[in-house]
Short mmCIF file of C-alpha atoms and ligand atoms in Angstrom, two decimals:
data_model
loop_
_atom_site.label_atom_id
_atom_site.label_comp_id
_atom_site.label_asym_id
_atom_site.label_seq_id
_atom_site.Cartn_x
_atom_site.Cartn_y
_atom_site.Cartn_z
CA UNK O 11 0.00 0.00 0.00
CA UNK O 12 1.23 3.50 -0.82
CA UNK O 13 2.48 5.41 2.15
CA UNK O 14 0.18 8.06 3.52
CA UNK O 15 1.08 11.69 3.05
CA UNK O 16 0.29 14.19 5.78
CA UNK O 17 0.23 17.92 5.11
CA UNK O 18 2.05 19.70 7.95
CA UNK O 19 1.20 23.35 8.50
CA UNK O 20 3.21 24.74 11.42
CA UNK O 21 1.97 28.31 10.86
CA UNK O 22 3.28 31.00 13.20
CA UNK O 23 4.94 31.47 16.58
CA UNK O 24 4.89 28.41 18.79
CA UNK O 25 3.07 26.47 16.06
CA UNK O 26 6.53 26.17 14.51
CA UNK O 27 7.90 24.87 17.78
CA UNK O 28 5.28 22.30 18.77
CA UNK O 29 4.51 20.78 15.37
CA UNK O 30 8.04 19.40 14.84
CA UNK O 31 7.77 17.86 18.33
CA UNK O 32 4.61 16.02 17.29
CA UNK O 33 6.43 14.74 14.19
CA UNK O 34 9.22 13.38 16.38
CA UNK O 35 6.63 11.43 18.37
CA UNK O 36 4.88 10.16 15.22
CA UNK O 37 8.18 8.86 13.87
CA UNK O 38 9.10 7.32 17.21
CA UNK O 39 5.81 5.41 17.36
CA UNK O 40 6.60 3.95 13.96
CA UNK O 41 4.10 5.86 11.86
CA UNK O 42 5.45 5.43 8.37
CA UNK O 43 4.25 8.42 6.37
CA UNK O 44 5.51 11.23 4.25
CA UNK O 45 5.13 14.72 5.62
CA UNK O 46 4.80 17.57 3.15
CA UNK O 47 5.04 21.15 4.32
CA UNK O 48 2.15 23.54 3.68
CA UNK O 49 2.67 27.31 3.85
CA UNK O 50 0.20 29.06 6.09
CA UNK O 51 0.26 32.11 8.33
CA UNK O 52 1.22 35.70 8.78
CA UNK O 53 4.31 35.76 6.59
CA UNK O 54 2.19 34.69 3.59
CA UNK O 55 -0.36 37.37 4.31
CA UNK O 56 2.41 40.01 4.40
CA UNK O 57 4.25 38.79 1.28
CA UNK O 58 1.42 37.44 -0.86
CA UNK O 59 -1.79 38.94 0.53
CA UNK O 60 -3.11 35.48 1.45
CA UNK O 61 -2.49 33.67 4.73
CA UNK O 62 -3.71 30.40 3.18
CA UNK O 63 -2.09 30.23 -0.27
CA UNK O 64 -3.79 28.28 -3.04
CA UNK O 65 -0.85 25.82 -3.15
CA UNK O 66 -1.62 24.77 0.44
CA UNK O 67 -5.29 24.24 -0.41
CA UNK O 68 -4.14 22.06 -3.33
CA UNK O 69 -1.96 19.98 -0.99
CA UNK O 70 -4.92 19.38 1.33
CA UNK O 71 -7.17 18.54 -1.63
CA UNK O 72 -4.64 15.95 -2.72
CA UNK O 73 -3.65 14.37 0.59
CA UNK O 74 -6.82 14.94 2.71
CA UNK O 75 -5.15 14.94 6.14
CA UNK O 76 -3.52 17.96 7.75
CA UNK O 77 -1.68 18.73 10.95
CA UNK O 78 -1.90 22.37 11.91
CA UNK O 79 0.20 24.26 14.48
CA UNK O 80 -1.16 27.72 15.16
CA UNK O 81 -1.44 31.03 13.40
CA UNK O 82 -1.22 34.67 14.38
CA UNK O 83 -4.24 36.81 13.59
CA UNK O 84 -4.26 40.58 13.94
CA UNK O 85 -7.00 43.23 13.61
CA UNK O 86 -7.79 44.56 10.14
CA UNK O 87 -5.81 47.84 10.40
CA UNK O 88 -2.68 46.09 11.72
CA UNK O 89 -2.95 43.47 8.98
CA UNK O 90 -3.25 46.18 6.34
CA UNK O 91 -0.22 48.03 7.78
CA UNK O 92 2.03 44.96 7.60
CA UNK O 93 1.13 44.05 4.03
CA UNK O 94 3.98 44.33 1.49
CA UNK O 95 3.87 47.92 0.15
CA UNK O 96 3.69 46.53 -3.40
CA UNK O 97 0.37 44.82 -2.52
CA UNK O 98 -1.23 47.70 -0.61
CA UNK O 99 -4.40 49.22 -2.02
CA UNK O 100 -4.98 46.26 -4.34
CA UNK O 101 -8.02 44.95 -2.50
CA UNK O 102 -6.33 42.31 -0.34
CA UNK O 103 -8.32 41.58 2.84
CA UNK O 104 -6.98 39.54 5.74
CA UNK O 105 -8.91 36.38 6.63
CA UNK O 106 -7.87 33.91 9.31
CA UNK O 107 -6.45 30.89 7.45
CA UNK O 108 -7.93 28.33 9.86
CA UNK O 109 -11.40 29.83 9.53
CA UNK O 110 -10.96 29.94 5.74
CA UNK O 111 -9.83 26.32 5.76
CA UNK O 112 -12.91 25.23 7.75
CA UNK O 113 -15.19 27.02 5.30
CA UNK O 114 -13.38 25.97 2.11
CA UNK O 115 -13.39 22.26 2.95
CA UNK O 116 -16.64 22.35 4.94
CA UNK O 117 -14.85 21.06 8.05
CA UNK O 118 -18.17 21.14 9.87
CA UNK O 119 -17.43 18.62 12.60
CA UNK O 120 -15.17 19.86 15.36
CA UNK O 121 -14.17 17.25 17.95
CA UNK O 122 -12.57 18.39 21.18
CA UNK O 123 -11.64 15.64 23.64
CA UNK O 124 -11.23 16.78 27.25
CA UNK O 125 -9.73 13.90 29.21
CA UNK O 126 -7.87 14.32 32.45
CA UNK O 127 -4.52 12.61 32.82
CA UNK O 128 -4.26 11.34 36.41
CA UNK O 129 -1.52 13.22 38.25
CA UNK O 130 -1.81 16.42 36.24
CA UNK O 131 -1.56 19.17 38.87
CA UNK O 132 -3.89 21.29 36.72
CA UNK O 133 -6.78 18.81 37.01
CA UNK O 134 -10.12 19.80 38.49
CA UNK O 135 -10.45 18.76 42.14
CA UNK O 136 -13.45 18.81 44.45
CA UNK O 137 -13.60 19.29 48.18
CA UNK O 138 -14.76 16.17 50.00
CA UNK O 139 -14.96 15.87 53.78
CA UNK O 140 -11.62 17.08 55.10
CA UNK O 141 -9.80 16.37 51.86
CA UNK O 142 -10.16 16.51 48.11
CA UNK O 143 -11.13 14.16 45.36
CA UNK O 144 -10.14 14.30 41.73
CA UNK O 145 -12.89 12.96 39.45
CA UNK O 146 -11.75 11.54 36.14
CA UNK O 147 -13.01 13.75 33.34
CA UNK O 148 -13.49 11.91 30.06
CA UNK O 149 -15.59 14.09 27.80
CA UNK O 150 -15.53 14.50 24.02
CA UNK O 151 -17.26 17.57 22.63
CA UNK O 152 -18.72 17.61 19.13
CA UNK O 153 -19.11 21.22 18.05
CA UNK O 154 -20.83 22.19 14.80
CA UNK O 155 -18.06 24.19 13.18
CA UNK O 156 -19.55 26.25 10.35
CA UNK O 157 -23.01 27.63 11.22
CA UNK O 158 -24.85 29.30 14.11
CA UNK O 159 -23.73 32.78 15.15
CA UNK O 160 -20.37 32.19 13.42
CA UNK O 161 -21.86 32.11 9.91
CA UNK O 162 -21.10 35.84 9.73
CA UNK O 163 -24.60 36.99 8.70
CA UNK O 164 -24.82 40.13 10.78
CA UNK O 165 -25.44 43.85 10.63
CA UNK O 166 -25.09 46.98 12.65
CA UNK O 167 -27.67 49.38 11.22
CA UNK O 168 -29.46 46.70 9.18
CA UNK O 169 -30.61 47.78 5.70
CA UNK O 170 -34.30 48.67 5.34
CA UNK O 171 -35.18 45.49 3.45
CA UNK O 172 -33.66 43.35 6.20
CA UNK O 173 -35.65 45.28 8.76
CA UNK O 174 -38.85 44.88 6.75
CA UNK O 175 -38.31 41.16 6.40
CA UNK O 176 -37.73 40.82 10.14
CA UNK O 177 -40.87 42.82 10.88
CA UNK O 178 -42.93 40.00 9.42
CA UNK O 179 -42.23 38.32 12.78
CA UNK O 180 -44.60 39.54 15.47
CA UNK O 181 -41.92 39.60 18.17
CA UNK O 182 -40.16 42.39 16.25
CA UNK O 183 -42.93 44.75 17.50
CA UNK O 184 -40.96 45.07 20.72
CA UNK O 185 -38.16 46.78 18.74
CA UNK O 186 -40.36 48.95 16.50
CA UNK O 187 -39.23 52.17 18.20
CA UNK O 188 -35.47 51.45 17.90
CA UNK O 189 -33.72 53.33 15.07
CA UNK O 190 -31.79 50.97 12.77
CA UNK O 191 -28.51 52.72 13.54
CA UNK O 192 -28.96 51.70 17.17
CA UNK O 193 -29.56 48.07 16.28
CA UNK O 194 -27.10 45.21 15.83
CA UNK O 195 -28.25 41.83 14.60
CA UNK O 196 -26.31 38.55 14.43
CA UNK O 197 -28.19 35.70 12.87
CA UNK O 198 -28.20 32.22 14.40
CA UNK O 199 -28.58 29.79 11.51
CA UNK O 200 -28.87 26.01 11.89
CA UNK O 201 -29.53 23.71 8.95
CA UNK O 202 -31.03 20.25 9.29
CA UNK O 203 -28.30 18.40 7.34
CA UNK O 204 -25.55 20.00 9.44
CA UNK O 205 -27.41 19.12 12.66
CA UNK O 206 -27.79 15.57 11.45
CA UNK O 207 -24.12 15.28 10.50
CA UNK O 208 -22.78 16.48 13.85
CA UNK O 209 -25.27 14.36 15.84
CA UNK O 210 -24.56 11.23 13.81
CA UNK O 211 -20.81 11.79 14.14
CA UNK O 212 -21.26 12.06 17.90
CA UNK O 213 -23.29 8.85 18.18
CA UNK O 214 -20.87 6.95 15.94
CA UNK O 215 -17.95 8.13 18.04
CA UNK O 216 -19.76 7.20 21.26
CA UNK O 217 -20.40 3.71 19.95
CA UNK O 218 -16.87 3.20 18.61
CA UNK O 219 -15.23 4.47 21.78
CA UNK O 220 -17.55 2.93 24.34
CA UNK O 221 -19.34 6.01 25.74
CA UNK O 222 -22.73 5.31 27.27
CA UNK O 223 -24.32 8.72 26.69
CA UNK O 224 -24.60 11.54 24.19
CA UNK O 225 -25.70 14.86 25.67
CA UNK O 226 -27.22 17.61 23.55
CA UNK O 227 -26.05 20.88 25.08
CA UNK O 228 -28.23 23.67 23.71
CA UNK O 229 -31.15 25.75 25.03
CA UNK O 230 -34.30 24.50 23.28
CA UNK O 231 -36.71 25.86 25.89
CA UNK O 232 -35.78 29.44 24.95
CA UNK O 233 -34.00 29.34 21.58
CA UNK O 234 -36.79 27.21 20.25
CA UNK O 235 -36.13 27.07 16.55
CA UNK O 236 -32.38 26.47 16.28
CA UNK O 237 -31.69 24.60 19.51
CA UNK O 238 -35.08 22.96 18.97
CA UNK O 239 -34.02 21.62 15.57
CA UNK O 240 -30.85 20.18 17.06
CA UNK O 241 -32.79 18.43 19.83
CA UNK O 242 -35.47 17.11 17.50
CA UNK O 243 -32.92 15.63 15.09
CA UNK O 244 -31.02 14.15 18.03
CA UNK O 245 -34.15 12.33 19.21
CA UNK O 246 -34.69 10.84 15.75
CA UNK O 247 -31.08 9.73 15.33
CA UNK O 248 -30.87 8.38 18.89
CA UNK O 249 -33.50 5.79 17.96
CA UNK O 250 -30.86 4.16 15.72
CA UNK O 251 -28.50 3.82 18.70
CA UNK O 252 -30.51 2.02 21.40
CA UNK O 253 -27.27 1.14 23.23
CA UNK O 254 -26.50 4.83 23.89
CA UNK O 255 -28.56 7.14 26.09
CA UNK O 256 -29.56 10.58 24.84
CA UNK O 257 -29.49 13.35 27.44
CA UNK O 258 -30.30 17.02 26.99
CA UNK O 259 -28.76 19.68 29.24
CA UNK O 260 -29.13 23.42 28.70
CA UNK O 261 -25.86 25.29 28.16
CA UNK O 262 -26.32 27.38 31.32
CA UNK O 263 -27.07 24.34 33.46
CA UNK O 264 -24.09 22.58 31.90
CA UNK O 265 -21.79 25.34 33.18
CA UNK O 266 -22.99 24.43 36.66
CA UNK O 267 -22.96 20.64 36.29
CA UNK O 268 -19.47 20.58 34.78
CA UNK O 269 -18.05 22.27 37.84
CA UNK O 270 -19.97 19.93 40.14
CA UNK O 271 -20.00 16.54 38.42
CA UNK O 272 -17.92 16.62 35.24
CA UNK O 273 -17.42 12.86 35.43
CA UNK O 274 -21.10 12.29 34.62
CA UNK O 275 -20.70 13.28 30.97
CA UNK O 276 -19.36 11.41 27.94
CA UNK O 277 -20.00 12.70 24.44
CA UNK O 278 -21.51 16.19 24.20
CA UNK O 279 -22.99 17.77 21.05
CA UNK O 280 -23.60 21.49 20.53
CA UNK O 281 -24.00 24.12 17.88
CA UNK O 282 -21.07 26.39 17.14
CA UNK O 283 -21.45 29.04 19.86
CA UNK O 284 -22.41 26.79 22.76
CA UNK O 285 -19.87 24.22 21.57
CA UNK O 286 -17.15 26.87 21.76
CA UNK O 287 -18.20 27.72 25.32
CA UNK O 288 -18.63 24.22 26.67
CA UNK O 289 -15.37 22.98 25.13
CA UNK O 290 -13.31 25.78 26.69
CA UNK O 291 -15.05 25.09 29.98
CA UNK O 292 -14.18 21.40 30.00
CA UNK O 293 -10.65 22.10 28.71
CA UNK O 294 -10.13 24.21 31.82
CA UNK O 295 -10.92 21.17 33.99
CA UNK O 296 -8.21 19.04 32.38
CA UNK O 297 -5.21 21.37 32.17
CA UNK O 298 -6.12 24.20 29.81
CA UNK O 299 -4.27 25.24 26.67
CA UNK O 300 -1.29 22.92 27.09
CA UNK O 301 -3.71 19.97 26.97
CA UNK O 302 -6.55 21.10 24.68
CA UNK O 303 -6.66 19.81 21.11
CA UNK O 304 -9.16 19.28 18.35
CA UNK O 305 -10.06 17.84 15.00
CA UNK O 306 -11.86 19.67 12.19
CA UNK O 307 -13.50 17.05 10.01
CA UNK O 308 -15.25 17.49 6.69
CA UNK O 309 -16.63 15.11 4.08
CA UNK O 310 -13.22 14.93 2.35
CA UNK O 311 -10.55 16.60 4.44
CA UNK O 312 -9.63 16.51 8.13
CA UNK O 313 -7.26 18.85 9.98
CA UNK O 314 -5.96 18.28 13.51
CA UNK O 315 -4.66 21.07 15.75
CA UNK O 316 -3.97 22.15 19.31
CA UNK O 317 -6.52 24.66 20.58
CA UNK O 318 -3.94 27.24 21.62
CA UNK O 319 -2.72 30.06 19.39
CA UNK O 320 0.77 31.16 18.38
CA UNK O 321 1.71 32.59 21.85
CA UNK O 322 4.03 35.21 20.29
CA UNK O 323 5.55 36.17 23.64
CA UNK O 324 7.19 32.74 23.88
CA UNK O 325 8.11 32.10 20.27
CA UNK O 326 11.67 33.39 20.61
CA UNK O 327 12.57 31.79 23.92
CA UNK O 328 15.41 29.31 23.52
CA UNK O 329 15.16 26.69 24.84
CA UNK O 330 11.42 26.82 24.35
CA UNK O 331 9.16 26.55 27.40
CA UNK O 332 5.73 25.76 25.93
CA UNK O 333 3.91 22.49 26.47
CA UNK O 334 3.90 20.26 23.36
CA UNK O 335 1.27 17.84 24.74
CA UNK O 336 -1.74 19.52 23.05
CA UNK O 337 -0.03 19.25 19.66
CA UNK O 338 1.16 15.69 20.33
CA UNK O 339 -2.36 14.61 21.33
CA UNK O 340 -3.73 16.26 18.17
CA UNK O 341 -1.33 14.07 16.19
CA UNK O 342 -2.50 11.00 18.15
CA UNK O 343 -6.08 11.89 17.33
CA UNK O 344 -5.12 12.04 13.66
CA UNK O 345 -3.71 8.51 13.94
CA UNK O 346 -6.95 7.29 15.51
CA UNK O 347 -8.93 8.95 12.70
CA UNK O 348 -6.94 7.27 9.92
CA UNK O 349 -7.24 3.86 11.54
CA UNK O 350 -3.92 3.68 13.40
CA UNK O 351 -5.66 3.25 16.74
CA UNK O 352 -2.96 1.13 18.32
CA UNK O 353 -0.32 3.80 17.69
CA UNK O 354 -2.69 6.52 18.88
CA UNK O 355 -3.29 4.61 22.12
CA UNK O 356 0.44 4.12 22.64
CA UNK O 357 1.03 7.87 22.40
CA UNK O 358 -1.82 8.59 24.80
CA UNK O 359 -0.47 6.02 27.28
CA UNK O 360 3.03 7.50 27.02
CA UNK O 361 1.72 11.00 27.74
CA UNK O 362 -0.33 9.61 30.63
CA UNK O 363 2.75 7.89 32.06
CA UNK O 364 4.90 11.04 31.92
CA UNK O 365 2.15 13.13 33.51
CA UNK O 366 1.49 10.53 36.23
CA UNK O 367 5.17 10.18 37.13
CA UNK O 368 5.31 13.95 37.62
CA UNK O 369 9.06 14.27 37.19
CA UNK O 370 8.89 16.10 33.89
CA UNK O 371 6.65 19.14 33.79
CA UNK O 372 6.49 22.23 31.59
CA UNK O 373 6.02 25.65 33.21
CA UNK O 374 2.24 25.68 32.78
CA UNK O 375 1.94 22.40 34.72
CA UNK O 376 3.83 24.02 37.59
CA UNK O 377 1.66 27.15 37.43
CA UNK O 378 4.75 29.30 36.89
CA UNK O 379 4.64 32.63 35.09
CA UNK O 380 6.18 32.00 31.67
CA UNK O 381 9.71 33.26 30.98
CA UNK O 382 13.32 32.21 30.57
CA UNK O 383 13.82 31.47 34.28
CA UNK O 384 11.18 28.74 34.56
CA UNK O 385 13.96 26.13 34.31
CA UNK O 386 15.40 27.35 37.61
CA UNK O 387 12.03 26.54 39.19
CA UNK O 388 11.99 22.97 37.95
CA UNK O 389 10.25 23.27 34.59
CA UNK O 390 11.51 21.34 31.58
CA UNK O 391 11.76 22.60 28.01
CA UNK O 392 9.39 21.75 25.19
CA UNK O 393 11.97 19.35 23.74
CA UNK O 394 12.62 17.65 27.10
CA UNK O 395 8.90 17.00 27.51
CA UNK O 396 8.84 15.37 24.06
CA UNK O 397 11.96 13.35 24.91
CA UNK O 398 10.22 12.01 28.02
CA UNK O 399 7.12 11.05 26.03
CA UNK O 400 9.22 9.29 23.42
CA UNK O 401 11.11 7.44 26.13
CA UNK O 402 7.78 6.35 27.63
CA UNK O 403 6.62 4.93 24.30
P1 NAI W 1 -2.50 31.82 22.77
O1 NAI W 1 -3.24 30.54 22.88
O2 NAI W 1 -1.53 31.94 21.67
O3 NAI W 1 -1.72 32.08 24.12
C1 NAI W 1 -2.33 32.46 25.33
C2 NAI W 1 -1.44 32.08 26.49
O4 NAI W 1 -1.67 30.71 26.78
C3 NAI W 1 0.05 32.14 26.22
O5 NAI W 1 0.56 33.41 26.43
C4 NAI W 1 0.57 31.13 27.18
O6 NAI W 1 0.61 31.70 28.47
C5 NAI W 1 -0.48 30.07 27.14
N1 NAI W 1 -0.18 29.00 26.20
C6 NAI W 1 -0.61 28.85 24.91
N2 NAI W 1 -0.16 27.73 24.39
C7 NAI W 1 0.57 27.13 25.33
C8 NAI W 1 1.31 25.91 25.38
N3 NAI W 1 1.38 25.07 24.35
N4 NAI W 1 1.96 25.61 26.54
C9 NAI W 1 1.91 26.42 27.58
N5 NAI W 1 1.23 27.56 27.61
C10 NAI W 1 0.57 27.92 26.49
O7 NAI W 1 -3.59 32.98 22.67
P2 NAI W 1 -3.41 34.56 22.45
O8 NAI W 1 -2.20 35.05 23.16
O9 NAI W 1 -4.70 35.13 22.76
O10 NAI W 1 -3.18 34.73 20.89
C11 NAI W 1 -1.90 34.79 20.25
C12 NAI W 1 -2.13 34.72 18.75
O11 NAI W 1 -2.64 33.42 18.42
C13 NAI W 1 -3.13 35.73 18.26
O12 NAI W 1 -2.65 36.27 17.04
C14 NAI W 1 -4.39 34.91 18.02
O13 NAI W 1 -5.20 35.45 17.02
C15 NAI W 1 -3.81 33.58 17.63
N6 NAI W 1 -4.68 32.41 17.89
C16 NAI W 1 -4.64 31.40 16.96
C17 NAI W 1 -5.36 30.25 17.15
C18 NAI W 1 -5.21 29.15 16.16
O14 NAI W 1 -4.23 29.11 15.44
N7 NAI W 1 -6.13 28.21 16.09
C19 NAI W 1 -6.22 30.07 18.34
C20 NAI W 1 -6.11 31.15 19.30
C21 NAI W 1 -5.40 32.28 19.06
MG1 MG W 2 -12.86 29.13 21.89
#
């Protein structure tokens, strides 16, 4: 069989530091693939007016699987100011390459696992009697990645025809006296096929990975149409999975339950906005940005990435201090996705072993302020953390 080819897109800042670490682990676990580099990030915006060049899109079209580090995004005026003078005034507009990638390839299924590694000092703990207990969090969030409030259909000072169309709804009477220039509208759009795809993906994952429940995390009692559609479709699809329970918890209630009993939940499904919220919430219970990773999966292409950004303030520190675990776990998730489950499990077990032993910890795990002197306080470098994980393989 032809070797697989993986498109590696380190991007900016610490993306360029952590992605090579993940490749070291992939090689060490015996994953026999070719890695081709894809240009993405700020430098390509400045020099070419496009942070996601067409040649990188072509690579993803051809090879289907991508590993992404992180990119730097800046506000519109800053982006414009840093553009090559030869390109200025020619109509180039900055768009975030990861958002563009999600839209271009319809990467509508975002999966964000939030699993605590026993022994991680950043884990959620709960007071019990005179002591504490540390419940095991093992949650996988399925976030619809392309619709909802993030579809970008919004106005400040909506045009008259938009206003007229909205006034066909009787609840708009409450806003009849508000001048359009004092009105901002962001549209929450859900479509039935996208709801079905994310819900089905969640149930399939639950079945394949042995989770006993799928929880819809929306707000159908108030946001009746969109959250309601998600819940309705979930009920229909759940009938095909009698071995898995369907629960429904409102997003606000979930914020309470996750800080009381996070161990009760397995697979969670949400629309884009609530999925963004609930996944950051659970990530905070299992170690935060050094441990949070995700997959963006479309019908053809899938891209795996840590949740963190490019952390520019640490990009030039040498040796590097940032935690490579989020990126390494993103690579393990990629292996699981392409059917290399045994190798994925080995990486996860190696990370678990290093975390449990507690001898090797990056600055974030020690709750140190980041900076060059973290090593004096017992932190290891990015590369030393990877070395320990490779040794544990
Ligand atoms: P960030 O995630 O880059 O960093 C925030 C802070 O989290 C860092 O200063 C550091 O203290 C900590 N941190 C991040 N990654 C870490 C790691 N691997 N190990 C240990 N600590 C870590 O977010 P920030 O500073 O808000 O954004 C920086 C740039 O990244 C911006 O240009 C932003 O637009 C971009 N960004 C890109 C994302 C992506 O590529 N998907 C996601 C989030 C932000
Ligand atoms: Mg977020």
